[in-house]
Short mmCIF file of C-alpha atoms in Angstrom, two decimals:
data_model
loop_
_atom_site.label_atom_id
_atom_site.label_comp_id
_atom_site.label_asym_id
_atom_site.label_seq_id
_atom_site.Cartn_x
_atom_site.Cartn_y
_atom_site.Cartn_z
CA MET F 1 -4.25 -11.58 14.37
CA LYS F 2 -3.14 -10.59 10.87
CA VAL F 3 -4.77 -7.31 9.80
CA LEU F 4 -4.63 -5.42 6.51
CA LEU F 5 -5.09 -1.63 6.49
CA ALA F 6 -5.91 -0.37 2.99
CA GLY F 7 -7.48 2.53 1.14
CA ASN F 8 -6.92 6.07 2.39
CA THR F 9 -4.08 5.11 4.76
CA GLY F 10 -2.16 8.38 4.50
CA TYR F 11 -3.11 9.29 8.06
CA VAL F 12 -2.17 5.97 9.62
CA THR F 13 0.91 6.35 11.82
CA GLU F 14 3.06 3.86 13.69
CA GLU F 15 1.60 5.25 16.93
CA PHE F 16 -1.96 4.66 15.70
CA VAL F 17 -1.10 1.09 14.73
CA GLU F 18 0.49 0.38 18.12
CA GLU F 19 -2.50 1.78 20.01
CA ALA F 20 -5.31 0.43 17.83
CA PHE F 21 -3.85 -2.98 17.04
CA PRO F 22 -1.66 -4.20 19.90
CA GLU F 23 -0.53 -7.80 19.54
CA CYS F 24 -1.46 -7.85 15.82
CA GLN F 25 0.55 -8.32 12.65
CA ILE F 26 -0.27 -5.28 10.51
CA THR F 27 0.20 -4.73 6.79
CA VAL F 28 -0.46 -1.20 5.52
CA LEU F 29 -1.02 -0.66 1.80
CA GLY F 30 -0.48 2.72 0.20
CA ASN F 31 1.14 4.80 2.95
CA LYS F 32 4.61 6.02 1.96
CA MET F 33 5.26 7.64 5.36
CA ILE F 34 5.14 4.38 7.33
CA LYS F 35 8.22 2.22 7.21
CA THR F 36 8.30 -1.53 7.74
CA VAL F 37 9.24 -2.37 11.33
CA ARG F 38 9.69 -6.14 11.57
CA ARG F 39 10.15 -6.25 15.35
CA ARG F 40 6.73 -4.61 15.76
CA GLU F 41 5.25 -6.82 13.04
CA LEU F 42 4.38 -3.81 10.89
CA ILE F 43 4.75 -4.11 7.11
CA SER F 44 4.25 -1.19 4.75
CA ARG F 45 3.80 -1.66 0.99
CA PRO F 46 2.63 0.49 -1.89
CA PHE F 47 -0.86 -0.31 -3.14
CA PRO F 48 -0.44 -3.06 -5.77
CA ARG F 49 -0.68 -2.01 -9.39
CA THR F 50 -2.07 -5.33 -10.59
CA GLU F 51 -4.68 -7.71 -9.26
CA LEU F 52 -2.13 -10.52 -9.47
CA GLU F 53 0.17 -8.67 -7.07
CA LEU F 54 -2.76 -7.98 -4.71
CA GLY F 55 -3.67 -11.66 -4.83
CA ASP F 56 -0.09 -12.59 -3.92
CA ILE F 57 -0.27 -10.30 -0.88
CA PHE F 58 -3.53 -11.89 0.29
CA ARG F 59 -2.21 -15.44 -0.23
CA THR F 60 1.09 -14.66 1.51
CA TYR F 61 -0.28 -12.99 4.64
CA GLU F 62 -3.68 -14.72 5.00
CA PHE F 63 -5.32 -11.74 6.73
CA GLU F 64 -7.97 -12.42 9.35
CA ALA F 65 -9.34 -8.86 9.21
CA VAL F 66 -9.30 -5.98 6.75
CA VAL F 67 -9.87 -2.31 7.56
CA TYR F 68 -10.54 -0.19 4.47
CA PHE F 69 -10.30 3.59 4.98
CA SER F 70 -12.47 5.35 2.43
CA ASN F 71 -11.21 8.29 0.40
CA TYR F 72 -14.48 9.95 1.49
CA LEU F 73 -12.96 10.48 4.95
CA THR F 74 -11.10 13.44 3.53
CA LEU F 75 -12.93 16.58 2.48
CA HIS F 76 -11.00 16.85 -0.78
CA GLY F 77 -9.85 13.24 -1.07
CA GLU F 78 -9.00 11.57 -4.36
CA LEU F 79 -12.30 10.03 -5.41
CA GLU F 80 -11.16 8.36 -8.63
CA GLY F 81 -10.47 4.69 -8.17
CA GLU F 82 -12.24 4.39 -4.81
CA ALA F 83 -14.90 1.96 -6.03
CA GLU F 84 -12.43 -0.13 -8.02
CA ASN F 85 -9.91 -0.43 -5.18
CA LEU F 86 -12.69 -1.32 -2.75
CA ARG F 87 -13.97 -3.97 -5.15
CA LYS F 88 -10.49 -5.46 -5.58
CA ILE F 89 -9.99 -5.76 -1.83
CA LEU F 90 -13.47 -7.26 -1.33
CA GLN F 91 -12.83 -9.78 -4.14
CA TYR F 92 -9.78 -11.12 -2.35
CA CYS F 93 -11.52 -11.05 1.02
CA ARG F 94 -14.19 -13.41 -0.28
CA LYS F 95 -11.54 -15.80 -1.63
CA GLY F 96 -9.43 -15.85 1.54
CA VAL F 97 -9.67 -16.59 5.23
CA GLN F 98 -10.81 -13.11 6.26
CA SER F 99 -13.38 -13.18 8.98
CA HIS F 100 -13.96 -9.43 9.31
CA PHE F 101 -14.12 -6.44 6.95
CA LEU F 102 -14.49 -2.90 8.32
CA TYR F 103 -15.26 -0.05 5.90
CA VAL F 104 -14.48 3.32 7.52
CA THR F 105 -16.11 6.22 5.69
CA GLY F 106 -17.46 9.72 6.19
CA PRO F 107 -21.02 10.66 7.16
CA GLU F 108 -22.36 11.28 3.63
CA GLY F 109 -23.95 7.83 3.39
CA MET F 110 -26.66 8.76 5.86
CA TYR F 111 -27.71 12.01 4.17
CA ASP F 112 -31.07 12.03 2.38
CA VAL F 113 -30.13 14.86 0.01
CA PRO F 114 -28.87 13.30 -3.22
CA THR F 115 -25.62 14.90 -4.36
CA GLY F 116 -22.85 13.40 -6.43
CA LYS F 117 -20.80 12.63 -3.36
CA THR F 118 -23.64 11.17 -1.28
CA LEU F 119 -24.61 8.89 -4.16
CA LEU F 120 -21.01 7.66 -4.55
CA VAL F 121 -20.64 7.01 -0.81
CA GLN F 122 -23.98 5.19 -0.64
CA ASN F 123 -22.95 3.05 -3.63
CA ALA F 124 -19.62 2.14 -1.98
CA GLU F 125 -21.45 1.15 1.21
CA ASP F 126 -23.94 -0.85 -0.86
CA VAL F 127 -21.07 -2.74 -2.55
CA CYS F 128 -19.84 -3.76 0.92
CA ARG F 129 -23.32 -4.91 1.92
CA ARG F 130 -23.78 -6.88 -1.31
CA TYR F 131 -20.48 -8.70 -0.86
CA ALA F 132 -21.57 -9.55 2.68
CA GLY F 133 -24.87 -10.95 1.44
CA LEU F 134 -23.51 -12.81 -1.58
CA TYR F 135 -20.34 -14.26 -0.08
CA GLY F 136 -20.99 -14.39 3.65
CA LEU F 137 -18.36 -11.80 4.55
CA LYS F 138 -18.72 -10.22 7.98
CA VAL F 139 -18.88 -6.57 6.95
CA LYS F 140 -19.25 -3.55 9.21
CA ILE F 141 -19.56 0.05 8.03
CA LEU F 142 -18.26 2.76 10.34
CA ARG F 143 -19.30 6.32 9.52
CA VAL F 144 -16.90 8.78 11.10
CA PRO F 145 -18.73 12.02 11.98
CA ILE F 146 -15.86 14.36 11.10
CA TYR F 147 -13.35 14.64 8.31
CA ILE F 148 -9.74 13.78 8.90
CA PRO F 149 -7.71 16.94 8.25
CA GLU F 150 -5.70 17.26 5.04
CA PRO F 151 -2.32 15.46 5.04
CA ILE F 152 -0.56 15.62 8.36
CA LYS F 153 2.00 13.32 9.88
CA LYS F 154 0.14 12.95 13.17
CA ILE F 155 -2.41 14.76 15.28
CA SER F 156 -2.31 15.05 19.05
CA PHE F 157 -5.33 14.35 21.22
CA THR F 158 -5.52 18.08 22.12
CA GLU F 159 -5.57 19.09 18.45
CA PHE F 160 -8.16 16.42 17.73
CA SER F 161 -10.39 17.72 20.56
CA LYS F 162 -10.15 21.29 19.24
CA LEU F 163 -11.00 20.12 15.72
CA ARG F 164 -13.99 18.11 16.99
CA LYS F 165 -15.34 21.14 18.90
CA ARG F 166 -15.04 23.34 15.80
CA CYS F 167 -16.95 20.77 13.74
CA GLN F 168 -19.75 20.64 16.31
CA GLU F 169 -20.27 24.41 16.27
#
C-alpha cells in the first residue's frame, strides 16, 4: 500500500514507520530528520511550496491512504497554515485514488468550552467531514488524548509510559 504521511511529521521516525506501516511504501512530507531509504521504500521530501508540486507528488505516487498529523498535536505547535495545508492535501485526495484519509489531532475538538484553539480544531475537523460528505472520501478523525512532547528525535516506550502517567494525574 502506498501511504502519505503529512502535516506535523516532525516526530515521525524510521522506527515508527517500520512498526506502524510494515509492507507499505511510505512518503513523508515535511520531516527534515528522516532520510530517504529506498530499500525500505521510505521517501522523505520537504512539504511542497506550490500546489503544482503537490499535485505532481500525488500523481507520481498514487497514494492509497493519507495520514495527516495536525499541528494541534503539539502544545505550542505552529498553527499558521494548518487549515490551508490540510485543505491542499484534501483537494488532491479527492482528485486521486486515495481510499482512506486519517486526520490525527489533539483532544481540543471534543471540548465544549469555546476558546480560540478549540474553535480552530473543530473547524479543521469539520473541513475533513465536509470533504468526506461532498466528495465521498473515507475520512477518519483520531483524537490523541495527550500532546506529543516538543521536538525530540525519538521517545522510548518507558518514557512514553511515564509521560502518559503524568498527563493522567
